[in-house]
PDB file of N, CA and C in Angstrom:
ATOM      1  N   UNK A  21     -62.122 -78.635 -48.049  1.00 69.00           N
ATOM      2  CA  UNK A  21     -62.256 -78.100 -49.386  1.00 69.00           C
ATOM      3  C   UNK A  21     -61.995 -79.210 -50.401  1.00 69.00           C
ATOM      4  N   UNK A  22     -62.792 -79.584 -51.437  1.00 93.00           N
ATOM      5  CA  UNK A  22     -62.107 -79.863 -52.528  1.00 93.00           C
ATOM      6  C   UNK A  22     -61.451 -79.250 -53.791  1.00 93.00           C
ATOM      7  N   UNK A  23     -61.126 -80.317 -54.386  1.00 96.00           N
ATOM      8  CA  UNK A  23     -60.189 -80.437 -55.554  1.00 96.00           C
ATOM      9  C   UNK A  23     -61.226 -79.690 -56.762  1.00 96.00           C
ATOM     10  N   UNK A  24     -60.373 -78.936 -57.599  1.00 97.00           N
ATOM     11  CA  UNK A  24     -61.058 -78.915 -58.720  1.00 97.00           C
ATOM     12  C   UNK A  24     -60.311 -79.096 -59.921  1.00 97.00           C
ATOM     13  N   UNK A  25     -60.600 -79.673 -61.265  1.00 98.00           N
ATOM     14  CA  UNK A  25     -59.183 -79.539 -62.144  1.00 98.00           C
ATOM     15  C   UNK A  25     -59.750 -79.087 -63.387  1.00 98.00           C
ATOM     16  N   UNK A  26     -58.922 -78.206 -63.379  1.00 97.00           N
ATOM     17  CA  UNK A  26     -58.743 -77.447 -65.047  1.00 97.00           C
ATOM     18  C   UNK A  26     -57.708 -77.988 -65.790  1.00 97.00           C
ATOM     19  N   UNK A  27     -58.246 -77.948 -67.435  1.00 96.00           N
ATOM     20  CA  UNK A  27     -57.211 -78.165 -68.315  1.00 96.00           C
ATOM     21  C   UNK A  27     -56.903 -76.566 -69.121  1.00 96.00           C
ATOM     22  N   UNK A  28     -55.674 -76.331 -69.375  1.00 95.00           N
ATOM     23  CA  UNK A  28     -55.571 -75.651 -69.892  1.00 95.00           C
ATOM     24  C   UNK A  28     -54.215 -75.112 -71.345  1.00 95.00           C
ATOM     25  N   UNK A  29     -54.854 -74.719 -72.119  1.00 92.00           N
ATOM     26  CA  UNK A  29     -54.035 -75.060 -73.408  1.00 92.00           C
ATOM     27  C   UNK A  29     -53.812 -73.462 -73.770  1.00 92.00           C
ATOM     28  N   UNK A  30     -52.569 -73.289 -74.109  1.00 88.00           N
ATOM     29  CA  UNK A  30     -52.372 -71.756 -74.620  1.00 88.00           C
ATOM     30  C   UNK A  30     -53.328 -71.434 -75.848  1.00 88.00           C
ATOM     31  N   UNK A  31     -53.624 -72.449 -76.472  1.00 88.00           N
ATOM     32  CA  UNK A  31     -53.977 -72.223 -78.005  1.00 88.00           C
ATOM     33  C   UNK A  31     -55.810 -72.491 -77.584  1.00 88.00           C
ATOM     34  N   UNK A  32     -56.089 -72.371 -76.401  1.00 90.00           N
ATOM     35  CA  UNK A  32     -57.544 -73.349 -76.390  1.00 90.00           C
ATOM     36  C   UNK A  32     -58.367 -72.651 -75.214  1.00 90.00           C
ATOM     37  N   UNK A  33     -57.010 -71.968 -73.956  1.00 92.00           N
ATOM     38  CA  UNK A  33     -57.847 -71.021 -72.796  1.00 92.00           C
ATOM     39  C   UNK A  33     -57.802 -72.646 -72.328  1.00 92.00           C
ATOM     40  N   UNK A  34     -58.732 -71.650 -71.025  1.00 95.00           N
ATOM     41  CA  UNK A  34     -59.488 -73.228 -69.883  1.00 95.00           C
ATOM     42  C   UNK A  34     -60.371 -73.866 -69.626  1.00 95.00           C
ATOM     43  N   UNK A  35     -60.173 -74.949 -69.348  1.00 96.00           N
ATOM     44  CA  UNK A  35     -61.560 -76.003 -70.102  1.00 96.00           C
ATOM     45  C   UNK A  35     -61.421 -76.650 -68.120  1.00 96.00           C
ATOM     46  N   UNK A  36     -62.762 -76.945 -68.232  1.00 96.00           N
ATOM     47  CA  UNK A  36     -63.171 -77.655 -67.205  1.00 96.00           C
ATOM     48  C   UNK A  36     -62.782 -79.131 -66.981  1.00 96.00           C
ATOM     49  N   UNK A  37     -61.811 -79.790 -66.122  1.00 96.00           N
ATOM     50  CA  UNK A  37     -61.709 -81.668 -66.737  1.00 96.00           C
ATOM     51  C   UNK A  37     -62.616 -81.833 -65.728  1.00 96.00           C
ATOM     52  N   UNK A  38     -63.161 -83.531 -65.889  1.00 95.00           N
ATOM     53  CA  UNK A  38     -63.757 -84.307 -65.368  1.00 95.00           C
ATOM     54  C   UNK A  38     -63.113 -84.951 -63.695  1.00 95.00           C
ATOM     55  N   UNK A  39     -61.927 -85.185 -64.250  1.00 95.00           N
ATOM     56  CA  UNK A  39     -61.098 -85.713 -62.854  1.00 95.00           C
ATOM     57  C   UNK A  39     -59.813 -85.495 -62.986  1.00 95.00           C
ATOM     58  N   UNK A  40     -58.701 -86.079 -62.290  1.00 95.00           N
ATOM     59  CA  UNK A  40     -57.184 -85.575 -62.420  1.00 95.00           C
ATOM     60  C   UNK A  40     -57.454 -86.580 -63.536  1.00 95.00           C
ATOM     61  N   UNK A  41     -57.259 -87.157 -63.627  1.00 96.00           N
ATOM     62  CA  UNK A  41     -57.285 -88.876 -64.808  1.00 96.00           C
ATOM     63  C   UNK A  41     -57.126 -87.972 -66.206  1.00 96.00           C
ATOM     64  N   UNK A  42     -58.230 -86.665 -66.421  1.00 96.00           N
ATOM     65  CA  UNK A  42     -58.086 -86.743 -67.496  1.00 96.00           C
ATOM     66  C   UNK A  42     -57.259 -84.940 -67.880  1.00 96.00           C
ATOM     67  N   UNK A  43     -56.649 -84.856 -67.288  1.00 97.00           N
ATOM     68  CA  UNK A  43     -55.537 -83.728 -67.500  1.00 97.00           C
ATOM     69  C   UNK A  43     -54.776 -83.797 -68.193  1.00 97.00           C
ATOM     70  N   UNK A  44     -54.615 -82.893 -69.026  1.00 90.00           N
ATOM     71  CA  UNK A  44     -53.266 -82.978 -69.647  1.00 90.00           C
ATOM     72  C   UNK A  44     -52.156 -82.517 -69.623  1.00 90.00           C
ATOM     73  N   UNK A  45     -51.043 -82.648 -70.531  1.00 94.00           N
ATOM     74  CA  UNK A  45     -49.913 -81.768 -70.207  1.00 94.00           C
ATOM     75  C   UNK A  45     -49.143 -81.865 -68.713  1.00 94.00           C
ATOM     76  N   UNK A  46     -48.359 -80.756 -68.495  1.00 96.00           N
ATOM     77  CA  UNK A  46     -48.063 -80.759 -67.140  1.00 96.00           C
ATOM     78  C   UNK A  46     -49.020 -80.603 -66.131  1.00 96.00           C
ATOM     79  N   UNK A  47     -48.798 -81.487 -65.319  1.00 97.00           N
ATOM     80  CA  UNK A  47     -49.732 -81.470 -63.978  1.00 97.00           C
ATOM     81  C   UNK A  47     -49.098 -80.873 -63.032  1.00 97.00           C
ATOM     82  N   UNK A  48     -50.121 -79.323 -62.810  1.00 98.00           N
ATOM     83  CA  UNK A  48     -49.186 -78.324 -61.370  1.00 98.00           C
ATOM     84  C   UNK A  48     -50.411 -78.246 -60.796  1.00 98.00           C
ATOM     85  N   UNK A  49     -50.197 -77.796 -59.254  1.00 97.00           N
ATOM     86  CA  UNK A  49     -50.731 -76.623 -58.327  1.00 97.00           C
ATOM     87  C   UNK A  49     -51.414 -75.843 -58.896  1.00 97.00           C
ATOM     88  N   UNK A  50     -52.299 -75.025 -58.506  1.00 97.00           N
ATOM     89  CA  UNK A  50     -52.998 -73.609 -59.213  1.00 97.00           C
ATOM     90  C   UNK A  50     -51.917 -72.483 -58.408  1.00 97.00           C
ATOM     91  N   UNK A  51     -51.114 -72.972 -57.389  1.00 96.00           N
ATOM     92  CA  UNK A  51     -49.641 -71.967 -57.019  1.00 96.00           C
ATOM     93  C   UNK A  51     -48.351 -71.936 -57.731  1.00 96.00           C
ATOM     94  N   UNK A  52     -48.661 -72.918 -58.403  1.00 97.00           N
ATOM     95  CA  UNK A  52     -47.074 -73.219 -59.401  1.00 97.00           C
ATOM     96  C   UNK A  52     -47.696 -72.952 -60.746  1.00 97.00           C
ATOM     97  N   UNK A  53     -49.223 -72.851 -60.914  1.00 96.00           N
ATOM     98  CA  UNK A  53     -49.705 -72.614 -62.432  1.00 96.00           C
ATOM     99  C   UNK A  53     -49.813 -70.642 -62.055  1.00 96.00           C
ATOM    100  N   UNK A  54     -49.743 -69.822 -61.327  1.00 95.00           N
ATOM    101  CA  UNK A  54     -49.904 -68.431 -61.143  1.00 95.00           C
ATOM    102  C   UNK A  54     -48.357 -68.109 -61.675  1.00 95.00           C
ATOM    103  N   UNK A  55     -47.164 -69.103 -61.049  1.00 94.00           N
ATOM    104  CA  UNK A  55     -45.438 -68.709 -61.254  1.00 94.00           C
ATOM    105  C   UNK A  55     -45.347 -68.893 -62.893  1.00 94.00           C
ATOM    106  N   UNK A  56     -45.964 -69.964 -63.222  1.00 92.00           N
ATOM    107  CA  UNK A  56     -46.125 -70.280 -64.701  1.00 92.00           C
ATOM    108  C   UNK A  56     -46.669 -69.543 -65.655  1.00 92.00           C
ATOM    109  N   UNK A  57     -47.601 -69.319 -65.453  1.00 89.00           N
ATOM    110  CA  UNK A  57     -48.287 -68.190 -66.478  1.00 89.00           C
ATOM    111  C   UNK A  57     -47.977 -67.333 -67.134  1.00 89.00           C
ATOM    112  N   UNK A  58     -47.095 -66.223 -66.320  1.00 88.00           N
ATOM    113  CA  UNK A  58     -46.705 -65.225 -66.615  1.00 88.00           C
ATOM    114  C   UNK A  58     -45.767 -65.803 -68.028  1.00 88.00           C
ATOM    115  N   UNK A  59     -44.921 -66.575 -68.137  1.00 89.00           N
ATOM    116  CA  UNK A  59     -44.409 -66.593 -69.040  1.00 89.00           C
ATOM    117  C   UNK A  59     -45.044 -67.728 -70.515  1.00 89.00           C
ATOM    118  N   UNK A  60     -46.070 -67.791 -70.397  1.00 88.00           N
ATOM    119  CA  UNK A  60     -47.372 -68.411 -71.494  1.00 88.00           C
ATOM    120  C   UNK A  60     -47.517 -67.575 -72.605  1.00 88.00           C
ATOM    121  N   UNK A  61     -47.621 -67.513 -73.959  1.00 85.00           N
ATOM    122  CA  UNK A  61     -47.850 -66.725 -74.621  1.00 85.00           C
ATOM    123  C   UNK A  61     -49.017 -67.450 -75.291  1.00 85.00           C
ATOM    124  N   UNK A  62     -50.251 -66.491 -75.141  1.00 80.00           N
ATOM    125  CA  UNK A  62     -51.228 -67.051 -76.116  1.00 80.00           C
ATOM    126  C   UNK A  62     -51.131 -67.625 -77.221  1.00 80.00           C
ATOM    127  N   UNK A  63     -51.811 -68.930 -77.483  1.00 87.00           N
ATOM    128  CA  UNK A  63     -51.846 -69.160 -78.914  1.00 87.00           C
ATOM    129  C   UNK A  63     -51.045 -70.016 -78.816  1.00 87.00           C
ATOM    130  N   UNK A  64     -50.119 -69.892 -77.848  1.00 90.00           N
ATOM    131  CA  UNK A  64     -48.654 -71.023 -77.709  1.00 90.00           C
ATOM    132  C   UNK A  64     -49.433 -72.971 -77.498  1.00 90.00           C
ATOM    133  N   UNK A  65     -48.631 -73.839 -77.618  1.00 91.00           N
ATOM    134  CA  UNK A  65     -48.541 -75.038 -77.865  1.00 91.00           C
ATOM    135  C   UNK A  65     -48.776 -75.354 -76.678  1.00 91.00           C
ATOM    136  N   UNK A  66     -48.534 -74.439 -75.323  1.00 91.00           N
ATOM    137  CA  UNK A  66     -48.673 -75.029 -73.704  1.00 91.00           C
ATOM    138  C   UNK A  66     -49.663 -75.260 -73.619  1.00 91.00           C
ATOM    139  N   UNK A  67     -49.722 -76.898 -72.897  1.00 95.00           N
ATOM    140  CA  UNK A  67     -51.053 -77.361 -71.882  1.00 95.00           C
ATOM    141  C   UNK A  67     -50.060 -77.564 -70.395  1.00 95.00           C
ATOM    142  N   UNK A  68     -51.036 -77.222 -69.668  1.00 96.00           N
ATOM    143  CA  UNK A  68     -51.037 -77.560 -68.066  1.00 96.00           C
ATOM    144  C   UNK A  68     -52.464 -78.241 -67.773  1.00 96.00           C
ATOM    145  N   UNK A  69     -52.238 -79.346 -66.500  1.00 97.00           N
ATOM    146  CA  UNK A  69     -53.032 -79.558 -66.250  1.00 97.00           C
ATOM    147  C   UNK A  69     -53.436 -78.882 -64.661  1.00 97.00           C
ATOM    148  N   UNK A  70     -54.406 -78.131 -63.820  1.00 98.00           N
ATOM    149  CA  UNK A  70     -53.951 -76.899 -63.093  1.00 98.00           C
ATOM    150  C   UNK A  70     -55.070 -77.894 -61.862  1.00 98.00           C
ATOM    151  N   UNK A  71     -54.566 -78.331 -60.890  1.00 98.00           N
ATOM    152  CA  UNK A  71     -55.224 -78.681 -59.562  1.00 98.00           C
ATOM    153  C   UNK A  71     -55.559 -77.523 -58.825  1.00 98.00           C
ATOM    154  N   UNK A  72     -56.694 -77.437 -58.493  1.00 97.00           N
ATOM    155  CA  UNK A  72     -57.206 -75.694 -57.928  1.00 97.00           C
ATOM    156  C   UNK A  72     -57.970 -76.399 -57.045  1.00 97.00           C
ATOM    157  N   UNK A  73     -57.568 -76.082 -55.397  1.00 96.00           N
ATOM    158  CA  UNK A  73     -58.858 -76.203 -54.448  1.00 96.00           C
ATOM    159  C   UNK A  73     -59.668 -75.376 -53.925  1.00 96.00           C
ATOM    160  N   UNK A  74     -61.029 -75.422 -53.889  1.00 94.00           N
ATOM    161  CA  UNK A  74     -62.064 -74.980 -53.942  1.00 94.00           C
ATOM    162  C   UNK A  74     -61.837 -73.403 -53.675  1.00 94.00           C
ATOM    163  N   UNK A  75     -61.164 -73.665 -52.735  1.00 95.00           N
ATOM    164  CA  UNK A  75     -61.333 -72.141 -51.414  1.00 95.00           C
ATOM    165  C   UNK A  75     -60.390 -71.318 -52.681  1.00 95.00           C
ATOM    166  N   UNK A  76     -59.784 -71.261 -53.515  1.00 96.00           N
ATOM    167  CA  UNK A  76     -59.462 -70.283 -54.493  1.00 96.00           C
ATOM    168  C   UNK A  76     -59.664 -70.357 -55.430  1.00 96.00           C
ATOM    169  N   UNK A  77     -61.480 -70.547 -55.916  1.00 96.00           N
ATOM    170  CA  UNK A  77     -61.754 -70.006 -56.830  1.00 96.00           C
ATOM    171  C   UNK A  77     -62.186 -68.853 -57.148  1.00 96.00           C
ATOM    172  N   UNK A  78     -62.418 -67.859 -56.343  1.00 96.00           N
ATOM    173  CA  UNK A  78     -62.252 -66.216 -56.318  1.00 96.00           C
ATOM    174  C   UNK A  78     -61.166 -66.386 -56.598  1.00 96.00           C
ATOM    175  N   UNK A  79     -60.171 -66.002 -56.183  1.00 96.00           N
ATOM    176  CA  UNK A  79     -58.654 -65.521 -56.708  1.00 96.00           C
ATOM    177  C   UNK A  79     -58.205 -65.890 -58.000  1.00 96.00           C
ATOM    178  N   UNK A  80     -58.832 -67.144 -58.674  1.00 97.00           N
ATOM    179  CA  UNK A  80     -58.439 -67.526 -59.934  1.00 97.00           C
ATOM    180  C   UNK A  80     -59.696 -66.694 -61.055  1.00 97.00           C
ATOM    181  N   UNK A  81     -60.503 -66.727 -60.402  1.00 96.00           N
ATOM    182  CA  UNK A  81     -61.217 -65.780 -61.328  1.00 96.00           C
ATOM    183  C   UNK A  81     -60.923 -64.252 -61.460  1.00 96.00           C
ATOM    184  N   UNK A  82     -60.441 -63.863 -60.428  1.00 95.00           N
ATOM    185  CA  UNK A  82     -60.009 -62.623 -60.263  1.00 95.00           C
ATOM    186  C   UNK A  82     -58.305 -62.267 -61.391  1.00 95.00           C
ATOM    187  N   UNK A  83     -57.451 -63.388 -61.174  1.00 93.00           N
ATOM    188  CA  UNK A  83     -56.278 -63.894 -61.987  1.00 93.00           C
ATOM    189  C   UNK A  83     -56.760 -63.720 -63.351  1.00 93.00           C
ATOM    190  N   UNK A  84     -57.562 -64.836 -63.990  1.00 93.00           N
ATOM    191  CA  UNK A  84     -57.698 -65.142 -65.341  1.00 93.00           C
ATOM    192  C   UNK A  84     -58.737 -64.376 -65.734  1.00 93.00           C
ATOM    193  N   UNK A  85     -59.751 -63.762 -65.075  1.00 91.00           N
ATOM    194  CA  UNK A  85     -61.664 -62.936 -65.885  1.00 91.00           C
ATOM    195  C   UNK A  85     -61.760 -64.815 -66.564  1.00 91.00           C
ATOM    196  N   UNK A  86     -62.053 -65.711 -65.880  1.00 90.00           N
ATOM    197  CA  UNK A  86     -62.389 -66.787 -66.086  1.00 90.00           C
ATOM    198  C   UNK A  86     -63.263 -67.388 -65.350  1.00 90.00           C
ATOM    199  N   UNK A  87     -64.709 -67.489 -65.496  1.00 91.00           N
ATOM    200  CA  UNK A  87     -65.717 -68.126 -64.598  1.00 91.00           C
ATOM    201  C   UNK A  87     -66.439 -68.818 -64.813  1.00 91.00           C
ATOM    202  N   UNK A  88     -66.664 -69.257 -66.526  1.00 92.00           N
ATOM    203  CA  UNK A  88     -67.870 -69.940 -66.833  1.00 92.00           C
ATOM    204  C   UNK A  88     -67.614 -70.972 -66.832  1.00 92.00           C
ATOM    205  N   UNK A  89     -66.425 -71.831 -66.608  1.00 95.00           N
ATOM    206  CA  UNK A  89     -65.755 -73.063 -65.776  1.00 95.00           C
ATOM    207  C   UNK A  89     -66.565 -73.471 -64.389  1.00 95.00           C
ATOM    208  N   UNK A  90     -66.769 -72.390 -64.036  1.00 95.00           N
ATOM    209  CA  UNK A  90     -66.993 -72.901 -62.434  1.00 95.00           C
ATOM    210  C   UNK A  90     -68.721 -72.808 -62.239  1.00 95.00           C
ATOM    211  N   UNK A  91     -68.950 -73.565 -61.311  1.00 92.00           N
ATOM    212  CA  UNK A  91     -70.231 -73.830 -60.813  1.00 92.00           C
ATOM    213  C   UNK A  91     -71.116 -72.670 -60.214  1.00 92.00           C
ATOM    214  N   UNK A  92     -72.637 -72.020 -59.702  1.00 93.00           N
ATOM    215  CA  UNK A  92     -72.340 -71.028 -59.469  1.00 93.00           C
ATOM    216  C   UNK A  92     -72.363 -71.503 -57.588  1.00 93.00           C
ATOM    217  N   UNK A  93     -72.589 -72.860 -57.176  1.00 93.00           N
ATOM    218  CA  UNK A  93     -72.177 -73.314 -55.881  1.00 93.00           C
ATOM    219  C   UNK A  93     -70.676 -72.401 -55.663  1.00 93.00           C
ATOM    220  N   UNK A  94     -69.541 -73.225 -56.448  1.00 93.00           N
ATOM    221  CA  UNK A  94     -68.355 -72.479 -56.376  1.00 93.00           C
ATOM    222  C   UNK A  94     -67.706 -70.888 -56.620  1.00 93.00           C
ATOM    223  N   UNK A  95     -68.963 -70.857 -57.208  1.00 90.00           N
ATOM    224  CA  UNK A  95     -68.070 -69.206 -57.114  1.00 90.00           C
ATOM    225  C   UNK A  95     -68.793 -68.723 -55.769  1.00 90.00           C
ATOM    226  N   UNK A  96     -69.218 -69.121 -54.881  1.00 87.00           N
ATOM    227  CA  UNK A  96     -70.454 -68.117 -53.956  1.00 87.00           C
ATOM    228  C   UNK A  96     -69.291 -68.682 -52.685  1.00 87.00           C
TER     229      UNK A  96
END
């Protein structure tokens, strides 16, 4: 499986990055960004930068109603 990386900003939602290189904020897991979340308040100042491998991008779409990030290779 590979890597995929999201950036993501309370004030901004989730943005697709290019590579880890260009992440921002804290750099977690997409398992330590699910423990995290919960306490995010929209609109808030938080960026994470969220390492997600392939094989859970169902579950993160299912998590966030977030898909137009992903490829439609990856969502299938």
């Amino acid at each position: 499986m590979s890597e995929i990386y999201i950036s993501y900003s309370g004030a901004n939602g989730f943005k697709r990055a290019n590579d880890k290189g260009s992440l921002s904020g804290k750099v977690v897991s997409y398992a330590d960004f699910k423990s995290l979340s919960a306490d995010i308040k929209p609109g808030s100042a938080d960026e994470y930068g969220i390492i997600l491998d392939s094989a859970d991008v169902q579950e993160f779409i299912a998590n966030y109603e977030e898909e137009s990030i992903f490829t439609d290779a990856e969502k299938a």
